[in-house]
Amino acid sequence: MSLVIKGASLLGEQTTDLYVDDAGVLVDSAPDGAEVIDADGLVALPGLVDLHTHLREPGREDAETILTGSQAAALGGYTAVLAMANTSPVTDTAEAATRVWELGREAGLVHVQPVGAVTRGLAGEELAELGLMHRSRAGVTVFSDDGKCVHDARVMRRALEYVKAFGGVVSQHSQDPALAGPSACCHEGELSGRLGLPGWPGIAEEVIVARDVMLARHTGSRVHVAHVSTAGSVEVLRWAKAQGISVTAEVTPHHLLLTTDLLAGYDPTFKVNPPLRPQEDVEALRTALADGTIDAVATDHAPHARHDKEHAFVDAAFGMVGLETALAVVRTAMPDLSWADVARVMSTTPARIAGLADQGRALATGAPAHVVLVEPDAEVTVDREASASLSRNNPWHGRTLRSRVVHTVYGGRVTVRDGHLA
């Protein structure tokens, strides 16, 4: 169906009409018989792109499916998500990657791009089928053992050398297991000691970030740092970029707004990996996102069934849902970030990192019509029960956030209309 998006504020600046033909491409003039979307007072951005989404299928369809995750993504203004590899079975073969890609196409609400595992079974020992996954129909270019760190420097070096041949990138979960083991769950400090929770010191992230940027320099390959959480990591990234090393990095919405103080009540909703950090780290992350040291916002959307999350804090699963609220959290945490910069960190740059040529493009003639329309000054109180996700581990429940996704258009098709699935 052809569309006219009338009176939108493009990147929060000039008001314009956007025309979409029935092939889902932006064109110069209004097609005959087009549906009209009144966008008066709404900001138009290129559809959002998430570098870090856990869709749980296959294996944990009780927590999320590719369909329900796609629905949540569309409601959040996303037109593309990267589906992480720590499924069951792991996405470590061409067949597994292709199946995730096919299920995303069947859902049809966003582009679901599989992330391939770096190592077989996420075991950190033997490289997965990196080349075969890249050459598959899924066209995998991003690889990650997320949830586990590729802690062996030799394996990480080999992965970086391998993906360089086809322009791939390795996304690292930076957690030195000798400094922060699997039980570590609270930022190491006075609070973790008082609560009796195993500490997760910032240095456990920072030493891996430092090692990996040096490996990237040595190999001439690309490394991406997932969910940066400390001021020390920001310092390493700033130095590495000044040296011309091919490193990019992401920060989650929750690390931009929430702090470790929330763990005082032992609420497992706030158990996440890496853990929430003190305010000084939050401030450093905001500054780094604004100045480009951190390239992108990525949700690390991590749905869990109630029976995995509702435990004593040390026994509960790590993770929070975040696709539907990401834009509003960023706007709440950083209200002075321009809309052009929002588009940069949530659409254009993530698409470039992921190699998604049809995503994150300027809303200009000839581009695919991937568009999100946002009510900039709306205040929305989050209700976890209203989520499209199958899981309810929502850290924003009851909070009032700024800005609301009103419409989402994916390839010319309206997937969200007036804040509801179309």
CSV table of C-alpha atoms in Angstrom, one decimal:
chain,number,residue,atom,x,y,z
A,1,MET,CA,0.0,0.0,0.0
A,2,SER,CA,1.3,3.5,-0.9
A,3,LEU,CA,1.5,6.1,1.9
A,4,VAL,CA,1.6,9.9,2.4
A,5,ILE,CA,3.1,10.8,5.8
A,6,LYS,CA,1.9,14.3,6.1
A,7,GLY,CA,3.5,17.2,8.1
A,8,ALA,CA,6.3,15.2,9.9
A,9,SER,CA,9.2,17.0,11.5
A,10,LEU,CA,12.2,15.4,9.9
A,11,LEU,CA,14.8,14.8,12.6
A,12,GLY,CA,13.0,17.3,14.7
A,13,GLU,CA,13.8,20.1,12.2
A,14,GLN,CA,12.0,21.0,9.0
A,15,THR,CA,8.4,20.0,8.4
A,16,THR,CA,7.9,17.8,5.3
A,17,ASP,CA,5.7,15.3,3.7
A,18,LEU,CA,7.1,11.8,3.0
A,19,TYR,CA,5.7,9.8,0.0
A,20,VAL,CA,5.9,6.0,-0.2
A,21,ASP,CA,5.1,4.0,-3.3
A,22,ASP,CA,3.6,0.6,-3.3
A,23,ALA,CA,7.0,-1.0,-3.5
A,24,GLY,CA,7.9,0.5,-0.1
A,25,VAL,CA,10.3,3.1,-1.4
A,26,LEU,CA,10.4,6.9,-0.7
A,27,VAL,CA,9.4,8.8,-3.8
A,28,ASP,CA,9.2,12.5,-4.9
A,29,SER,CA,5.4,12.9,-5.2
A,30,ALA,CA,2.2,11.5,-3.7
A,31,PRO,CA,1.1,8.2,-5.3
A,32,ASP,CA,-2.5,8.0,-6.4
A,33,GLY,CA,-4.9,6.6,-3.8
A,34,ALA,CA,-2.3,6.6,-1.0
A,35,GLU,CA,-3.2,6.2,2.6
A,36,VAL,CA,-2.6,9.4,4.5
A,37,ILE,CA,-0.9,9.4,8.0
A,38,ASP,CA,-1.3,12.7,9.8
A,39,ALA,CA,2.1,13.3,11.3
A,40,ASP,CA,1.5,16.8,12.5
A,41,GLY,CA,3.6,17.4,15.7
A,42,LEU,CA,5.5,14.1,15.2
A,43,VAL,CA,9.2,13.6,14.7
A,44,ALA,CA,10.2,11.4,11.8
A,45,LEU,CA,13.3,9.2,12.1
A,46,PRO,CA,14.8,6.4,10.1
A,47,GLY,CA,13.6,3.1,11.6
A,48,LEU,CA,15.6,2.1,14.7
A,49,VAL,CA,18.2,-0.7,14.5
A,50,ASP,CA,19.1,-2.8,17.6
A,51,LEU,CA,22.5,-4.4,17.6
A,52,HIS,CA,21.7,-6.7,20.6
A,53,THR,CA,18.4,-8.5,21.0
A,54,HIS,CA,17.7,-11.9,22.6
A,55,LEU,CA,14.7,-13.5,20.9
A,56,ARG,CA,15.1,-16.9,22.7
A,57,GLU,CA,13.8,-18.9,19.7
A,58,PRO,CA,14.7,-21.7,19.3
A,59,GLY,CA,14.7,-23.3,22.7
A,60,ARG,CA,13.1,-20.9,25.1
A,61,GLU,CA,9.8,-20.0,23.4
A,62,ASP,CA,8.3,-19.7,26.9
A,63,ALA,CA,10.2,-16.5,27.3
A,64,GLU,CA,10.0,-15.1,23.8
A,65,THR,CA,9.6,-16.0,20.2
A,66,ILE,CA,10.8,-14.4,17.1
A,67,LEU,CA,7.2,-13.3,16.4
A,68,THR,CA,6.6,-11.7,19.9
A,69,GLY,CA,10.1,-10.2,19.9
A,70,SER,CA,9.4,-8.7,16.5
A,71,GLN,CA,6.1,-7.3,17.8
A,72,ALA,CA,7.9,-5.7,20.7
A,73,ALA,CA,10.5,-4.3,18.4
A,74,ALA,CA,8.0,-2.7,16.1
A,75,LEU,CA,6.2,-1.1,19.0
A,76,GLY,CA,9.5,0.4,20.0
A,77,GLY,CA,10.1,1.9,16.6
A,78,TYR,CA,12.5,-0.7,15.4
A,79,THR,CA,12.7,-1.9,11.8
A,80,ALA,CA,15.7,-4.2,12.3
A,81,VAL,CA,17.1,-6.3,15.2
A,82,LEU,CA,20.1,-8.5,15.5
A,83,ALA,CA,19.2,-11.8,17.2
A,84,MET,CA,21.9,-13.0,19.5
A,85,ALA,CA,23.3,-16.5,19.2
A,86,ASN,CA,22.8,-17.9,22.7
A,87,THR,CA,19.7,-19.9,21.8
A,88,SER,CA,19.2,-23.7,22.2
A,89,PRO,CA,20.6,-25.0,20.0
A,90,VAL,CA,23.2,-22.2,19.7
A,91,THR,CA,23.3,-20.3,16.4
A,92,ASP,CA,26.7,-21.7,15.4
A,93,THR,CA,26.0,-23.2,12.0
A,94,ALA,CA,24.7,-22.0,8.7
A,95,GLU,CA,21.6,-24.1,9.1
A,96,ALA,CA,20.8,-22.5,12.5
A,97,ALA,CA,21.4,-19.0,11.3
A,98,THR,CA,19.2,-19.5,8.2
A,99,ARG,CA,16.4,-20.8,10.3
A,100,VAL,CA,16.4,-17.7,12.5
A,101,TRP,CA,16.5,-15.6,9.4
A,102,GLU,CA,13.6,-17.5,7.9
A,103,LEU,CA,11.4,-17.1,11.0
A,104,GLY,CA,12.1,-13.4,11.0
A,105,ARG,CA,10.9,-13.2,7.4
A,106,GLU,CA,7.8,-15.1,8.3
A,107,ALA,CA,7.0,-12.7,11.2
A,108,GLY,CA,7.5,-9.9,8.7
A,109,LEU,CA,7.5,-7.0,11.2
A,110,VAL,CA,11.2,-6.1,11.3
A,111,HIS,CA,14.3,-7.4,9.6
A,112,VAL,CA,15.6,-10.1,11.9
A,113,GLN,CA,19.4,-10.5,11.3
A,114,PRO,CA,21.0,-13.5,13.0
A,115,VAL,CA,24.2,-13.0,15.0
A,116,GLY,CA,26.5,-16.1,14.7
A,117,ALA,CA,28.3,-17.6,17.6
A,118,VAL,CA,32.1,-17.0,17.7
A,119,THR,CA,32.8,-20.5,19.1
A,120,ARG,CA,31.0,-23.8,18.9
A,121,GLY,CA,28.4,-24.1,21.6
A,122,LEU,CA,29.7,-20.8,23.1
A,123,ALA,CA,32.4,-23.0,24.7
A,124,GLY,CA,35.2,-20.6,23.9
A,125,GLU,CA,37.4,-23.2,22.4
A,126,GLU,CA,36.8,-24.0,18.7
A,127,LEU,CA,35.6,-21.4,16.2
A,128,ALA,CA,32.1,-21.9,14.9
A,129,GLU,CA,31.2,-22.0,11.2
A,130,LEU,CA,31.9,-18.3,10.7
A,131,GLY,CA,32.5,-18.5,6.9
A,132,LEU,CA,29.6,-20.8,6.2
A,133,MET,CA,27.2,-18.6,8.3
A,134,HIS,CA,28.4,-15.6,6.3
A,135,ARG,CA,27.9,-17.3,3.0
A,136,SER,CA,24.4,-18.6,4.0
A,137,ARG,CA,21.2,-16.9,2.9
A,138,ALA,CA,21.3,-15.2,6.4
A,139,GLY,CA,24.4,-13.4,5.4
A,140,VAL,CA,25.8,-13.3,8.9
A,141,THR,CA,28.4,-10.5,9.5
A,142,VAL,CA,28.3,-10.0,13.3
A,143,PHE,CA,29.5,-12.8,15.6
A,144,SER,CA,29.2,-12.9,19.4
A,145,ASP,CA,29.3,-15.4,22.2
A,146,ASP,CA,27.2,-12.9,24.2
A,147,GLY,CA,26.5,-14.1,27.7
A,148,LYS,CA,30.0,-15.5,27.7
A,149,CYS,CA,33.3,-13.8,27.1
A,150,VAL,CA,35.7,-15.1,24.5
A,151,HIS,CA,38.3,-15.0,27.2
A,152,ASP,CA,41.1,-17.0,25.4
A,153,ALA,CA,43.2,-14.4,23.6
A,154,ARG,CA,44.3,-16.9,21.0
A,155,VAL,CA,40.8,-17.8,20.1
A,156,MET,CA,39.8,-14.1,19.9
A,157,ARG,CA,42.7,-13.3,17.7
A,158,ARG,CA,41.8,-16.2,15.3
A,159,ALA,CA,38.2,-15.0,15.2
A,160,LEU,CA,39.2,-11.5,14.3
A,161,GLU,CA,41.6,-12.7,11.6
A,162,TYR,CA,38.9,-15.0,10.1
A,163,VAL,CA,36.1,-12.4,9.9
A,164,LYS,CA,38.5,-9.8,8.4
A,165,ALA,CA,38.4,-11.6,5.1
A,166,PHE,CA,34.7,-10.7,4.6
A,167,GLY,CA,34.4,-7.5,6.6
A,168,GLY,CA,32.8,-9.2,9.6
A,169,VAL,CA,32.9,-8.0,13.2
A,170,VAL,CA,33.2,-9.7,16.5
A,171,SER,CA,31.0,-8.4,19.3
A,172,GLN,CA,32.5,-9.1,22.7
A,173,HIS,CA,30.9,-9.7,26.0
A,174,SER,CA,33.7,-8.2,28.1
A,175,GLN,CA,33.9,-10.2,31.3
A,176,ASP,CA,37.2,-11.7,32.5
A,177,PRO,CA,36.0,-14.9,34.2
A,178,ALA,CA,39.0,-14.8,36.6
A,179,LEU,CA,37.9,-11.4,37.9
A,180,ALA,CA,34.1,-11.8,37.7
A,181,GLY,CA,32.9,-15.4,37.6
A,182,PRO,CA,29.4,-16.7,36.7
A,183,SER,CA,28.1,-15.9,40.2
A,184,ALA,CA,29.2,-12.2,40.1
A,185,CYS,CA,26.0,-10.2,40.0
A,186,CYS,CA,26.5,-6.8,41.7
A,187,HIS,CA,28.9,-4.0,41.1
A,188,GLU,CA,31.8,-4.6,43.4
A,189,GLY,CA,31.8,-2.0,46.1
A,190,GLU,CA,30.4,-1.0,49.5
A,191,LEU,CA,26.9,-2.1,48.5
A,192,SER,CA,27.8,-5.6,47.3
A,193,GLY,CA,29.7,-6.1,50.5
A,194,ARG,CA,26.8,-4.9,52.6
A,195,LEU,CA,24.3,-7.0,50.7
A,196,GLY,CA,26.5,-10.1,50.6
A,197,LEU,CA,26.3,-10.3,46.8
A,198,PRO,CA,29.2,-11.6,44.7
A,199,GLY,CA,31.1,-8.6,43.3
A,200,TRP,CA,31.5,-7.8,39.6
A,201,PRO,CA,34.3,-5.2,39.5
A,202,GLY,CA,34.6,-2.8,36.6
A,203,ILE,CA,38.2,-3.9,35.9
A,204,ALA,CA,36.8,-7.3,34.8
A,205,GLU,CA,35.3,-5.5,31.8
A,206,GLU,CA,38.1,-3.0,31.2
A,207,VAL,CA,40.9,-5.5,30.9
A,208,ILE,CA,39.0,-7.4,28.2
A,209,VAL,CA,38.2,-4.2,26.3
A,210,ALA,CA,41.9,-3.2,26.5
A,211,ARG,CA,43.1,-6.6,25.3
A,212,ASP,CA,40.6,-6.7,22.5
A,213,VAL,CA,41.4,-3.3,21.1
A,214,MET,CA,45.0,-4.3,21.0
A,215,LEU,CA,44.1,-7.5,19.2
A,216,ALA,CA,42.0,-5.4,16.7
A,217,ARG,CA,45.0,-3.2,16.1
A,218,HIS,CA,47.3,-6.2,15.6
A,219,THR,CA,45.0,-8.0,13.2
A,220,GLY,CA,43.6,-5.0,11.4
A,221,SER,CA,40.1,-6.3,12.0
A,222,ARG,CA,37.0,-4.9,13.6
A,223,VAL,CA,35.9,-5.5,17.2
A,224,HIS,CA,32.7,-4.3,18.8
A,225,VAL,CA,32.3,-3.9,22.5
A,226,ALA,CA,28.9,-4.9,23.7
A,227,HIS,CA,27.0,-3.2,26.6
A,228,VAL,CA,29.8,-0.9,27.9
A,229,SER,CA,29.2,-0.2,31.6
A,230,THR,CA,32.2,1.6,33.2
A,231,ALA,CA,34.0,4.9,32.9
A,232,GLY,CA,37.3,2.9,32.6
A,233,SER,CA,36.1,1.2,29.5
A,234,VAL,CA,35.2,4.6,28.1
A,235,GLU,CA,38.8,5.8,28.7
A,236,VAL,CA,40.1,2.7,26.8
A,237,LEU,CA,37.7,3.3,23.9
A,238,ARG,CA,38.6,7.0,23.7
A,239,TRP,CA,42.3,6.1,23.5
A,240,ALA,CA,41.8,3.3,21.0
A,241,LYS,CA,39.8,5.5,18.6
A,242,ALA,CA,42.4,8.2,18.8
A,243,GLN,CA,44.9,5.6,17.6
A,244,GLY,CA,42.7,4.8,14.6
A,245,ILE,CA,41.9,1.3,15.9
A,246,SER,CA,38.7,-0.3,14.3
A,247,VAL,CA,36.6,-0.5,17.5
A,248,THR,CA,33.0,0.4,18.0
A,249,ALA,CA,30.9,0.1,21.1
A,250,GLU,CA,27.3,0.1,22.4
A,251,VAL,CA,25.6,1.1,25.6
A,252,THR,CA,22.2,-0.1,26.9
A,253,PRO,CA,19.4,2.2,27.8
A,254,HIS,CA,19.4,0.8,31.4
A,255,HIS,CA,23.0,1.6,31.9
A,256,LEU,CA,22.3,5.2,30.9
A,257,LEU,CA,19.6,5.7,33.6
A,258,LEU,CA,19.7,3.1,36.3
A,259,THR,CA,22.3,2.7,39.1
A,260,THR,CA,23.5,0.0,41.4
A,261,ASP,CA,21.6,1.5,44.3
A,262,LEU,CA,18.5,-0.2,43.0
A,263,LEU,CA,19.9,-3.6,44.1
A,264,ALA,CA,19.5,-2.6,47.7
A,265,GLY,CA,16.0,-4.2,47.7
A,266,TYR,CA,17.3,-7.5,46.2
A,267,ASP,CA,14.7,-7.2,43.4
A,268,PRO,CA,15.9,-9.6,40.7
A,269,THR,CA,14.3,-7.4,38.0
A,270,PHE,CA,17.4,-5.3,38.3
A,271,LYS,CA,19.9,-8.2,37.9
A,272,VAL,CA,21.7,-7.7,34.6
A,273,ASN,CA,25.0,-8.5,33.1
A,274,PRO,CA,27.1,-6.4,33.2
A,275,PRO,CA,25.6,-5.1,36.4
A,276,LEU,CA,24.1,-1.7,37.0
A,277,ARG,CA,27.0,0.7,38.0
A,278,PRO,CA,27.3,3.8,40.2
A,279,GLN,CA,26.2,7.3,39.1
A,280,GLU,CA,29.8,8.3,38.1
A,281,ASP,CA,29.8,5.5,35.5
A,282,VAL,CA,26.4,6.5,34.2
A,283,GLU,CA,27.6,10.0,33.7
A,284,ALA,CA,30.7,8.9,31.8
A,285,LEU,CA,28.5,6.7,29.6
A,286,ARG,CA,26.2,9.5,28.7
A,287,THR,CA,29.1,11.8,27.9
A,288,ALA,CA,30.7,9.1,25.7
A,289,LEU,CA,27.5,8.5,23.8
A,290,ALA,CA,27.0,12.2,23.2
A,291,ASP,CA,30.6,12.7,21.9
A,292,GLY,CA,30.7,9.6,19.8
A,293,THR,CA,33.2,7.6,21.8
A,294,ILE,CA,30.3,5.1,22.3
A,295,ASP,CA,28.8,4.6,18.9
A,296,ALA,CA,25.3,3.2,19.5
A,297,VAL,CA,22.5,2.4,21.9
A,298,ALA,CA,21.6,-1.3,21.9
A,299,THR,CA,18.8,-2.8,24.1
A,300,ASP,CA,20.3,-6.1,25.2
A,301,HIS,CA,16.6,-7.1,25.4
A,302,ALA,CA,16.7,-10.2,27.6
A,303,PRO,CA,13.3,-11.7,28.2
A,304,HIS,CA,12.9,-14.4,30.9
A,305,ALA,CA,10.0,-16.6,32.0
A,306,ARG,CA,8.8,-15.9,35.6
A,307,HIS,CA,10.2,-19.2,36.9
A,308,ASP,CA,13.7,-18.1,35.8
A,309,LYS,CA,13.6,-14.6,37.2
A,310,GLU,CA,11.5,-14.9,40.4
A,311,HIS,CA,14.2,-16.3,42.6
A,312,ALA,CA,16.6,-15.1,45.3
A,313,PHE,CA,18.8,-12.5,43.7
A,314,VAL,CA,21.9,-14.6,43.4
A,315,ASP,CA,19.9,-17.4,41.7
A,316,ALA,CA,17.8,-15.4,39.3
A,317,ALA,CA,18.5,-15.1,35.6
A,318,PHE,CA,20.4,-12.1,34.3
A,319,GLY,CA,18.6,-9.6,32.1
A,320,MET,CA,15.8,-7.1,31.4
A,321,VAL,CA,13.4,-6.5,28.5
A,322,GLY,CA,13.8,-3.2,26.7
A,323,LEU,CA,12.7,-3.1,23.1
A,324,GLU,CA,9.5,-1.2,23.6
A,325,THR,CA,10.9,1.4,25.9
A,326,ALA,CA,14.4,2.0,24.6
A,327,LEU,CA,13.7,5.3,22.7
A,328,ALA,CA,11.8,6.7,25.7
A,329,VAL,CA,14.6,5.7,28.1
A,330,VAL,CA,17.2,7.4,26.0
A,331,ARG,CA,15.1,10.5,25.7
A,332,THR,CA,14.5,10.5,29.5
A,333,ALA,CA,18.2,9.9,30.3
A,334,MET,CA,19.5,12.4,27.8
A,335,PRO,CA,16.8,15.0,27.0
A,336,ASP,CA,19.4,17.3,25.4
A,337,LEU,CA,20.4,14.8,22.8
A,338,SER,CA,19.3,16.2,19.4
A,339,TRP,CA,17.0,14.1,17.3
A,340,ALA,CA,19.7,13.9,14.7
A,341,ASP,CA,21.9,12.3,17.3
A,342,VAL,CA,19.1,10.0,18.4
A,343,ALA,CA,19.0,8.8,14.8
A,344,ARG,CA,22.7,8.5,14.7
A,345,VAL,CA,23.0,6.3,17.8
A,346,MET,CA,19.8,4.3,17.4
A,347,SER,CA,19.6,3.8,13.6
A,348,THR,CA,22.3,5.0,11.3
A,349,THR,CA,25.4,3.9,13.1
A,350,PRO,CA,24.0,0.5,14.3
A,351,ALA,CA,23.0,-0.2,10.7
A,352,ARG,CA,26.5,0.6,9.5
A,353,ILE,CA,28.1,-1.6,12.2
A,354,ALA,CA,25.8,-4.5,11.3
A,355,GLY,CA,26.3,-4.0,7.5
A,356,LEU,CA,22.6,-3.5,6.9
A,357,ALA,CA,22.7,-1.4,3.8
A,358,ASP,CA,18.9,-0.9,3.5
A,359,GLN,CA,18.5,0.2,7.2
A,360,GLY,CA,19.4,3.5,8.9
A,361,ARG,CA,19.3,5.5,5.7
A,362,ALA,CA,18.3,9.1,5.5
A,363,LEU,CA,14.6,9.6,4.7
A,364,ALA,CA,15.2,10.7,1.2
A,365,THR,CA,14.0,9.8,-2.3
A,366,GLY,CA,15.0,6.3,-3.3
A,367,ALA,CA,15.5,5.0,0.2
A,368,PRO,CA,13.5,2.1,1.6
A,369,ALA,CA,10.6,3.4,3.7
A,370,HIS,CA,11.7,2.4,7.2
A,371,VAL,CA,10.3,5.1,9.3
A,372,VAL,CA,9.4,5.7,13.0
A,373,LEU,CA,7.1,8.6,14.0
A,374,VAL,CA,7.5,9.9,17.5
A,375,GLU,CA,5.5,12.1,19.8
A,376,PRO,CA,8.4,14.0,21.3
A,377,ASP,CA,6.9,15.4,24.5
A,378,ALA,CA,4.5,12.7,25.4
A,379,GLU,CA,4.8,11.2,28.9
A,380,VAL,CA,4.1,7.5,29.1
A,381,THR,CA,3.8,5.4,32.3
A,382,VAL,CA,5.1,1.9,31.6
A,383,ASP,CA,2.8,-1.0,32.4
A,384,ARG,CA,4.7,-4.3,32.1
A,385,GLU,CA,1.4,-6.2,31.6
A,386,ALA,CA,0.7,-4.3,28.4
A,387,SER,CA,3.9,-5.5,26.7
A,388,ALA,CA,4.0,-7.5,23.5
A,389,SER,CA,6.9,-9.5,24.9
A,390,LEU,CA,6.0,-12.8,26.6
A,391,SER,CA,8.2,-11.9,29.5
A,392,ARG,CA,7.6,-9.4,32.3
A,393,ASN,CA,11.1,-8.7,33.7
A,394,ASN,CA,10.6,-5.0,33.0
A,395,PRO,CA,12.7,-2.5,35.0
A,396,TRP,CA,10.6,0.4,33.9
A,397,HIS,CA,7.2,-0.8,35.3
A,398,GLY,CA,5.4,2.2,36.9
A,399,ARG,CA,7.9,4.7,35.7
A,400,THR,CA,7.0,7.7,33.5
A,401,LEU,CA,9.2,8.1,30.5
A,402,ARG,CA,9.5,10.8,27.9
A,403,SER,CA,8.4,10.4,24.2
A,404,ARG,CA,6.1,7.9,22.6
A,405,VAL,CA,6.4,5.8,19.4
A,406,VAL,CA,3.1,6.5,17.5
A,407,HIS,CA,3.7,4.9,14.1
A,408,THR,CA,6.3,2.5,12.7
A,409,VAL,CA,6.6,1.8,9.0
A,410,TYR,CA,8.7,-1.2,7.8
A,411,GLY,CA,9.4,-1.3,4.1
A,412,GLY,CA,6.4,0.8,3.3
A,413,ARG,CA,4.1,-1.4,5.5
A,414,VAL,CA,2.6,0.2,8.6
A,415,THR,CA,3.4,-2.2,11.4
A,416,VAL,CA,2.4,0.1,14.3
A,417,ARG,CA,-0.5,2.6,14.0
A,418,ASP,CA,-1.4,5.0,16.9
A,419,GLY,CA,0.8,3.1,19.3
A,420,HIS,CA,-0.8,-0.4,18.6
A,421,LEU,CA,0.2,-3.2,16.3
A,422,ALA,CA,-1.4,-2.6,12.9
